Short mmCIF file of C-alpha atoms in Angstrom, two decimals:
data_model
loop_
_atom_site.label_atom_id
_atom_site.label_comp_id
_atom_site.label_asym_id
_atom_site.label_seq_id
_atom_site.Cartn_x
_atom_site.Cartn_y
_atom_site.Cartn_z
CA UNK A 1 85.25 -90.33 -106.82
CA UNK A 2 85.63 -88.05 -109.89
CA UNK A 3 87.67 -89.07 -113.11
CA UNK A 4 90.56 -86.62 -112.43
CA UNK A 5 90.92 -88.04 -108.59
CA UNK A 6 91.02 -91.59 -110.19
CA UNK A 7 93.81 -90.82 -111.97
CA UNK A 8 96.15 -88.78 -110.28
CA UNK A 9 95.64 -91.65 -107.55
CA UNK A 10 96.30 -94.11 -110.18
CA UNK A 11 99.74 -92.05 -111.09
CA UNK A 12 100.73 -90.80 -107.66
CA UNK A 13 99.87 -93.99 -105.78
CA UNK A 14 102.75 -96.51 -107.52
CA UNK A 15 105.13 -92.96 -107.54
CA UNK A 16 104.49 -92.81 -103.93
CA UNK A 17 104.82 -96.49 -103.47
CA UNK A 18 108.49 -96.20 -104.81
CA UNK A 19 109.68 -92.92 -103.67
CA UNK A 20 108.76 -94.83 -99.82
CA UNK A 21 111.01 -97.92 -100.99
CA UNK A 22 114.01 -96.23 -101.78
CA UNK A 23 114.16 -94.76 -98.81
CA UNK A 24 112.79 -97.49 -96.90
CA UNK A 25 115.66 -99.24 -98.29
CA UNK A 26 118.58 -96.73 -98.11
CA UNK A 27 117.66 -95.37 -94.83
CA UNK A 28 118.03 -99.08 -93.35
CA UNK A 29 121.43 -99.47 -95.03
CA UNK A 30 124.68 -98.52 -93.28
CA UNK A 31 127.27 -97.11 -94.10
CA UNK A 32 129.30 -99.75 -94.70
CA UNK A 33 126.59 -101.06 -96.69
CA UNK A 34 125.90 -98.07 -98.76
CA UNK A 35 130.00 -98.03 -99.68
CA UNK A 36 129.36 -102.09 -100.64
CA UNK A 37 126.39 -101.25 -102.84
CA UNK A 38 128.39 -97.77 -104.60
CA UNK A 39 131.35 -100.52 -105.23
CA UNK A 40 129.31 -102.93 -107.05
CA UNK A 41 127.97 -100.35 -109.31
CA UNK A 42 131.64 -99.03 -110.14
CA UNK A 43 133.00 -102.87 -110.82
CA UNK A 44 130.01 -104.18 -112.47
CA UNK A 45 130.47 -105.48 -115.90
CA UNK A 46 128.53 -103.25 -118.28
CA UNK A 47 129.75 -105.12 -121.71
CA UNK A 48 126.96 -107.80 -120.13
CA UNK A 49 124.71 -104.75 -119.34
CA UNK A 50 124.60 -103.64 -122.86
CA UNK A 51 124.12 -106.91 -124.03
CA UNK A 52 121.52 -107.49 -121.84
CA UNK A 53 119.33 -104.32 -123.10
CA UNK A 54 120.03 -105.70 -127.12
CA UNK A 55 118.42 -108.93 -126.39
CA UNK A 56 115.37 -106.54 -125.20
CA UNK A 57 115.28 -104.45 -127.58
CA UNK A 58 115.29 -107.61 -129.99
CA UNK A 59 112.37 -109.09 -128.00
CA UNK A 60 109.97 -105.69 -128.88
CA UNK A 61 111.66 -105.98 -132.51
CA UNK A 62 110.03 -109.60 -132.42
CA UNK A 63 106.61 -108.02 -130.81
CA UNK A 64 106.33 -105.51 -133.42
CA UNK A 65 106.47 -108.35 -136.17
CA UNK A 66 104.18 -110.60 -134.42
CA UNK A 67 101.45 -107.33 -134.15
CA UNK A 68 100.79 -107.61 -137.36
CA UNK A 69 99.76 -111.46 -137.06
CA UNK A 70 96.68 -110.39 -135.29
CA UNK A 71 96.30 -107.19 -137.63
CA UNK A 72 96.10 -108.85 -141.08
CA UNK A 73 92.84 -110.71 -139.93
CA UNK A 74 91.45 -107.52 -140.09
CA UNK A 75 92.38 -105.95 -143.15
CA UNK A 76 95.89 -104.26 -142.33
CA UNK A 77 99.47 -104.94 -143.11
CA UNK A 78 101.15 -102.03 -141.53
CA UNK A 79 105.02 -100.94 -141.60
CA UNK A 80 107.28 -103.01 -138.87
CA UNK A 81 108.78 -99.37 -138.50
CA UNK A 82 105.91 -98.04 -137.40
CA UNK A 83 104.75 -100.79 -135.24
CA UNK A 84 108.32 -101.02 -133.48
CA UNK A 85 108.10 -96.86 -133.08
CA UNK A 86 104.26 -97.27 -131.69
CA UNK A 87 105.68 -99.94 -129.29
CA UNK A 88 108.48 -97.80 -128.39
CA UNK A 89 106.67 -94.62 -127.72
CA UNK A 90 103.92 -96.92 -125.52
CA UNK A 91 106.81 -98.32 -123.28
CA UNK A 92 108.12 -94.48 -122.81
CA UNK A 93 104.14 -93.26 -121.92
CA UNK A 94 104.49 -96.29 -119.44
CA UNK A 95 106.87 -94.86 -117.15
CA UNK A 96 105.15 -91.96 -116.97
CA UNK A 97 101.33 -93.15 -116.57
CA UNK A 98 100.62 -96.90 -115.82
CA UNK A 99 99.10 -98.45 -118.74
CA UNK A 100 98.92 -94.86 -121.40
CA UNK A 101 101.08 -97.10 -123.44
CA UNK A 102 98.20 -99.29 -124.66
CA UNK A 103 96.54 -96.17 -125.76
CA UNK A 104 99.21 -94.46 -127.73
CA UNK A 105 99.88 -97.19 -129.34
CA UNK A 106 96.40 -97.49 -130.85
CA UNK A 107 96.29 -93.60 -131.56
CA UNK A 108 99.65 -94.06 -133.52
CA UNK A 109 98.47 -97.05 -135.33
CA UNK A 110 95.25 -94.62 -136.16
CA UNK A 111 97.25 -91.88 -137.59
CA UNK A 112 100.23 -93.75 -139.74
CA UNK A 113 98.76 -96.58 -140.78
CA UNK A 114 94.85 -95.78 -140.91
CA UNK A 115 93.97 -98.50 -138.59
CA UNK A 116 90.71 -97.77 -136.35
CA UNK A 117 91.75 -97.08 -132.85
CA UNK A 118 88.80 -99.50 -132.12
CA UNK A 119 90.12 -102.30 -133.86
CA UNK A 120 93.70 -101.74 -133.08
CA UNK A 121 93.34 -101.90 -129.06
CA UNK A 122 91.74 -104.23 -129.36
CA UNK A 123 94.71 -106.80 -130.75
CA UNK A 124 96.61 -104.80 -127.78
CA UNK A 125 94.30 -106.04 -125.07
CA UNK A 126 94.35 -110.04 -126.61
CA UNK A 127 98.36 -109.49 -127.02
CA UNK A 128 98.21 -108.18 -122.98
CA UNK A 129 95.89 -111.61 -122.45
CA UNK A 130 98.73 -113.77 -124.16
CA UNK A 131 101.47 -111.96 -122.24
CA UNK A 132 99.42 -112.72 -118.83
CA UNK A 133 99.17 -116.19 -119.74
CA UNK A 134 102.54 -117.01 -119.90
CA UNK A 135 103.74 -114.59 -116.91
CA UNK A 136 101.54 -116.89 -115.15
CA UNK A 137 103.06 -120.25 -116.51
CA UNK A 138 106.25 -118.96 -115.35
CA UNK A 139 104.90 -118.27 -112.27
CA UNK A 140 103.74 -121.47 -111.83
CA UNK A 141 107.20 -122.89 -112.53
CA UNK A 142 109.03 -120.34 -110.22
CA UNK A 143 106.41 -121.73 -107.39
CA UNK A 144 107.23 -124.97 -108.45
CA UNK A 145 110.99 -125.37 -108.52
CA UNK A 146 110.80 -123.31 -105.07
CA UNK A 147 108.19 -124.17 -103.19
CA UNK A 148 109.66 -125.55 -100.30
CA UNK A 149 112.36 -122.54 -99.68
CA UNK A 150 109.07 -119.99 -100.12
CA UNK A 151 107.16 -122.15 -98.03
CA UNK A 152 109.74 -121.81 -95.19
CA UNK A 153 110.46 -118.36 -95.56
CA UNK A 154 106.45 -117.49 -95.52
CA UNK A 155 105.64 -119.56 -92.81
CA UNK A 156 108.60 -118.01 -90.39
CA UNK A 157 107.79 -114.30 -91.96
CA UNK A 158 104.18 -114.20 -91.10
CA UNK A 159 102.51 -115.36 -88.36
CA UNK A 160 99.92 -118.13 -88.74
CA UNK A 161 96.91 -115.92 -87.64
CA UNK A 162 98.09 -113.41 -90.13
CA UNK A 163 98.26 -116.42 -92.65
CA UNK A 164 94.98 -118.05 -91.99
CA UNK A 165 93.11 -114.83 -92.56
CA UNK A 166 95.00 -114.24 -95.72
CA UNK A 167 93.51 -117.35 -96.72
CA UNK A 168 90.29 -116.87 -96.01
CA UNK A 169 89.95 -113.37 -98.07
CA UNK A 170 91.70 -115.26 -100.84
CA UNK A 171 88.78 -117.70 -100.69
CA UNK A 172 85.93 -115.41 -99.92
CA UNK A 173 87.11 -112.75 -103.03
CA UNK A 174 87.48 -115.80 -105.29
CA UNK A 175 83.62 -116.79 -104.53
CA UNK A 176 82.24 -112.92 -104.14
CA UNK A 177 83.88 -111.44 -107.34
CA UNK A 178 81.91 -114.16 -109.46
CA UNK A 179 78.81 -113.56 -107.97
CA UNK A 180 79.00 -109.82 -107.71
CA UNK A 181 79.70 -109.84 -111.52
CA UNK A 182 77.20 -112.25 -112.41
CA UNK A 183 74.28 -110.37 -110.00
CA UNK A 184 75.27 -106.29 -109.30
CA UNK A 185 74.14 -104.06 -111.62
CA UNK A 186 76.23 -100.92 -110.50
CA UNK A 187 78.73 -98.80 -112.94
CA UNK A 188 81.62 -100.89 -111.30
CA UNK A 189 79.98 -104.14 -112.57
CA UNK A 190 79.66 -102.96 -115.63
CA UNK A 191 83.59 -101.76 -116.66
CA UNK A 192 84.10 -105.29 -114.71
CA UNK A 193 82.10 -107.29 -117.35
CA UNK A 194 83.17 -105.65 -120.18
CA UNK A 195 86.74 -106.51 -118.81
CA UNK A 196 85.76 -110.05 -118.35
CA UNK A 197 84.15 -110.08 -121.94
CA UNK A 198 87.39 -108.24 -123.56
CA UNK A 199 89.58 -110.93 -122.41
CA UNK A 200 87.37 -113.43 -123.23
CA UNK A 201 87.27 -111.92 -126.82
CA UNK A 202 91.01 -111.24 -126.65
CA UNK A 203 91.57 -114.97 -126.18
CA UNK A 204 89.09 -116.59 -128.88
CA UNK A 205 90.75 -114.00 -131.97
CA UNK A 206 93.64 -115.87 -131.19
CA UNK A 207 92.46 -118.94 -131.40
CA UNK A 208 90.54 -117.90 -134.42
CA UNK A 209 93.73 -116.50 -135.73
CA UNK A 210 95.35 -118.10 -139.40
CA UNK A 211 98.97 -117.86 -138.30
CA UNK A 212 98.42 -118.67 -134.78
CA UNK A 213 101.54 -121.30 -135.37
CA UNK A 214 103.90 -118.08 -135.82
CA UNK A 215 102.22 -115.87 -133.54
CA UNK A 216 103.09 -118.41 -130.51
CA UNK A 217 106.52 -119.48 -131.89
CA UNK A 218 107.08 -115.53 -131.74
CA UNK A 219 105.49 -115.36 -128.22
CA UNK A 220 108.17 -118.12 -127.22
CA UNK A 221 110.60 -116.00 -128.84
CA UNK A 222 109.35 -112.53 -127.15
CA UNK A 223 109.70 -114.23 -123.79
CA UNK A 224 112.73 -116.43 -124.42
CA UNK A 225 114.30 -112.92 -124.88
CA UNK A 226 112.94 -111.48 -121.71
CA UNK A 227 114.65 -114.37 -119.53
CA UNK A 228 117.83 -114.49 -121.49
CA UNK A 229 118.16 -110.59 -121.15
CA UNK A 230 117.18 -111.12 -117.21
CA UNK A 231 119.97 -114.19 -117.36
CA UNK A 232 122.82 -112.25 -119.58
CA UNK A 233 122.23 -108.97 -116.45
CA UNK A 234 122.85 -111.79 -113.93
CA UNK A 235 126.55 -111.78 -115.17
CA UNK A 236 127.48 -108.24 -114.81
CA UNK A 237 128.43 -108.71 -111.31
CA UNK A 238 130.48 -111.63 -109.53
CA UNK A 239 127.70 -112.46 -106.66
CA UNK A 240 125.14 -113.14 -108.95
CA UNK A 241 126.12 -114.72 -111.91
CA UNK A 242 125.75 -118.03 -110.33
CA UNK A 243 122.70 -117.97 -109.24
CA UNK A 244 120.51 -121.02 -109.37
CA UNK A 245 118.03 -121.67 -112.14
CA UNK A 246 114.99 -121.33 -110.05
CA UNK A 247 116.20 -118.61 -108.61
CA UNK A 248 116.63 -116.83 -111.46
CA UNK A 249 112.69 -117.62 -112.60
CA UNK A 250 111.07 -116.46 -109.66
CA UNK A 251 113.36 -113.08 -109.53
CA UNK A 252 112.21 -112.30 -113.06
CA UNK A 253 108.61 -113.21 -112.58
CA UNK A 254 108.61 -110.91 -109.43
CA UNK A 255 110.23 -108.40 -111.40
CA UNK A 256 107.96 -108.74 -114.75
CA UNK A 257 105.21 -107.97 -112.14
CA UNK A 258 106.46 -104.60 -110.76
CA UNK A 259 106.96 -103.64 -114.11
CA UNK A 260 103.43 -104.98 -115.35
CA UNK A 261 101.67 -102.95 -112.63
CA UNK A 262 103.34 -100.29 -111.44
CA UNK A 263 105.53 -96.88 -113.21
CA UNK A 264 107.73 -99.38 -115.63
CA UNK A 265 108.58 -100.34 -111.42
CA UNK A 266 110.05 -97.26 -110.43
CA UNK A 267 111.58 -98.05 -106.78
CA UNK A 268 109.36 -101.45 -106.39
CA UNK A 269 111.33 -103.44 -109.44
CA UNK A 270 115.00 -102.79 -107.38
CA UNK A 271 113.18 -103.23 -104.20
CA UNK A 272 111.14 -106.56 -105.19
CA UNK A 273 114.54 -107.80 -107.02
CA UNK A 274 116.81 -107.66 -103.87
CA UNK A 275 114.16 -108.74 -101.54
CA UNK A 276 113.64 -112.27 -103.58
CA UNK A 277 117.47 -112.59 -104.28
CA UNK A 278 118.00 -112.08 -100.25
CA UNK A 279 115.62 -115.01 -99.66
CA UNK A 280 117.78 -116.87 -101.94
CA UNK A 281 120.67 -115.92 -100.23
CA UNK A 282 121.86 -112.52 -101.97
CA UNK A 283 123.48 -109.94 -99.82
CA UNK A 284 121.51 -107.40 -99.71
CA UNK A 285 123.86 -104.81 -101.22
CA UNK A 286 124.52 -107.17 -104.14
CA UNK A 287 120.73 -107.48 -104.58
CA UNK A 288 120.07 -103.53 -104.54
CA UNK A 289 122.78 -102.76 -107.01
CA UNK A 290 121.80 -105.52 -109.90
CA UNK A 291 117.95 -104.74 -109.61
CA UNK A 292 119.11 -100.79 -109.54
CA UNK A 293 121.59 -101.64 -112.56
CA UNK A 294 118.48 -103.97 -114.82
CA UNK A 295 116.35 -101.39 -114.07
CA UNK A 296 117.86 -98.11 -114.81
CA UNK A 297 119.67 -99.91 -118.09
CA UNK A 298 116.04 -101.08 -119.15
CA UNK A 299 114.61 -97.36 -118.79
CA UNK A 300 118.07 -95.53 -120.34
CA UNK A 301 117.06 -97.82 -122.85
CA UNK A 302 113.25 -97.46 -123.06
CA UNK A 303 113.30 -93.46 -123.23
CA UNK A 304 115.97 -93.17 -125.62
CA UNK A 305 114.06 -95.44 -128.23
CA UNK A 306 110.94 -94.02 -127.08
CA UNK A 307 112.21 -90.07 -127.79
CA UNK A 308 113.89 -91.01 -131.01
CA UNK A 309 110.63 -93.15 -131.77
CA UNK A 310 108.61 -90.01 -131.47
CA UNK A 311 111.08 -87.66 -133.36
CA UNK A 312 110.91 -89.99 -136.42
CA UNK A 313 107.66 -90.94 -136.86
CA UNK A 314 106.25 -88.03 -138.67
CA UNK A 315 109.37 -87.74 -140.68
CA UNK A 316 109.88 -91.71 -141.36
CA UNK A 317 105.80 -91.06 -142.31
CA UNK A 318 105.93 -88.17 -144.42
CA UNK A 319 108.46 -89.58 -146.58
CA UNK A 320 107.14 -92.70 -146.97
CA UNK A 321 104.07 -91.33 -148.02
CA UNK A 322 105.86 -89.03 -150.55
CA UNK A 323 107.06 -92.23 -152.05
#
C-alpha cells in the first residue's frame, strides 16, 4: 500500500465511520423522536455548557504548564503562551487529521522556542503514554463499578458463539503480537518495535524526571478537569443530571476513546455517548442530544482557540522577540 493510500484511508476511514452513524442513528429515529431530541437542544441549559468548556480549556491551560516539566530536563524553559497556542493549534489539526496534532505541536515548539522537533515529540509521545495510563485506570474503574450491568447487557447482546470466538482472537493476538515482534523481521515489525521502544522510553523520562511530584499532581489535575467538565455537561439537561456515578465514568471513558482515536469523534463520540447512557437507562433522544451538545461545545471551542492560536503566534512571537 503506498504512503498517500495510507493516509487518505487513515482520514477518510473514521470520516466515513461517522458520516454512517449519524445517519444510522437519525434514519432509525421517528418522528416523534426527532421533535424529542430538537426540544432538548432548545431547553438545554447552556450557562452549564459554557461552564463546562472553561473547566476544559483550564485542563489544556494546566497541560501547557506541566509540558514544560518534561522540557526543562532537556535544556528548555519555553513561554506557557506558546505552549498553550502549540496545544491549541494541535487539538484544531486533530479534527481534521487523526493524530497531526502531535506533529504541529513539535514543529511549533521548533520554530518559537528553538526546541528540536526531535526532542520535543518526543516529551509528546511520554505525555500520550501518561494520558493512556490513566484512561486505562479509569477504565478499569468504569468496568469495575459496572460490571455486572455490562455483563448482562453483553451476554443478552451477543450470542455466546459470537462471544467465545471473540475470546479466543483476544487470546491468540495477545500471544502472536509478542512473538511476531520479538521474531519478524519485516518493515511492519520494525515501526512496531520502535513503537514498543518509544513508549518504553516515554515511560522511564518520567520516572527519571526531577519534578515528577508536580508533573503527576498536574496529571491529576488535567484529568480531574476532564471528568468535572464531563460532570458540569451532565447538568445542562433535566434527564441526565442525575445520573449515577458509575455511569458517568464509563460514559466519559467511552467518550475519551472516540475522541483519542478517531476525527476529535466526529459522529462516533454522540453515537458512543447515547449508546452507553441507553444501557444505563437514557432515552435515547436524551442521550443523542447531550453527546451532540458535549461534542459540538468541545469543537466550537477547540477551533476557535485553535484559529486565534494560529493568528497570534507569529505576532505574540515577533514582539516578544523585539523585546
Amino acid at each position: 500500500m503506498s504512503r498517500s493510500l495510507s493516509k487518505f484511508l487513515q482520514i477518510a476511514i473514521p470520516l466515513g465511520l461517522g458520516v454512517f452513524l449519524i445517519w444510522y442513528i437519525y434514519q432509525s429515529f421517528t418522528p416523534q423522536q426527532l421533535e424529542e431530541t430538537k426540544k432538548y437542544f432548545a431547553d438545554a441549559n447552556y450557562g452549564f455548557v459554557l461552564l463546562s468548556v472553561v473547566f476544559s480549556v483550564l485542563s489544556h491551560l494546566s497541560r501547557s504548564y506541566r509540558w514544560n516539566f518534561m522540557l526543562e530536563p532537556l535544556g528548555y524553559k519555553t513561554k506557557l503562551a506558546n505552549n498553550f497556542m502549540a496545544i491549541s493549534v494541535a487539538y484544531l489539526m486533530n479534527i481534521f487529521i487523526p493524530k497531526s496534532g502531535e506533529v504541529s505541536r513539535g514543529i511549533i515548539l521548533d520554530k518559537y522556542e528553538s526546541v528540536p522537533f526531535q526532542k520535543g515529540f518526543g516529551t509528546i509521545i511520554s505525555e500520550r503514554v501518561v494520558d493512556l495510563i490513566f484512561l486505562l485506570f479509569f477504565t478499569a474503574i468504569a468496568l469495575l463499578i459496572k460490571f455486572d450491568v455490562l455483563y448482562e447487557y453483553v451476554m443478552a447482546s451477543i450470542p455466546p458463539s459470537l462471544l467465545y470466538v471473540l475470546i479466543f482472537g483476544i487470546v491468540l493476538m495477545a500471544i502472536s503480537i509478542p512473538l511476531y515482534i520479538k521474531f519478524s523481521k519485516s518493515n511492519i515489525n520494525k515501526k512496531l518495535k520502535s513503537f514498543v521502544i518509544g513508549l518504553k522510553e516515554g515511560v522511564f523520562s518520567i520516572l527519571k524526571m526531577k519534578k515528577k511530584g508536580a508533573f503527576l499532581f498536574h496529571t491529576f489535575i488535567i484529568w480531574g478537569l476532564y471528568l468535572l467538565s464531563f460532570y458540569t455537561a451532565l447538568h445542562a439537561l433535566p434527564d441526565t443530571m442525575n445520573v449515577p456515578f458509575g455511569t458517568i465514568i464509563i460514559t466519559f471513558v467511552v467518550g475519551s476513546f472516540t475522541f483519542a482515536f478517531t476525527n476529535s469523534g466526529f459522529g462516533t463520540y454522540p453515537a458512543a455517548v447515547a449508546g452507553i447512557l441507553t444501557v444505563f437507562g437514557v432515552a435515547k433522544t436524551v442521550g443523542t442530544a447531550f453527546g451532540w451538545i458535549v461534542w459540538i461545545s468541545n469543537i466550537s471551542s477547540i477551533v476557535f482557540f485553535g484559529v486565534i492560536s494560529l493568528v497570534l503566534l507569529p505576532v505574540y512571537n515577533r514582539k516578544r522577540l523585539k523585546l
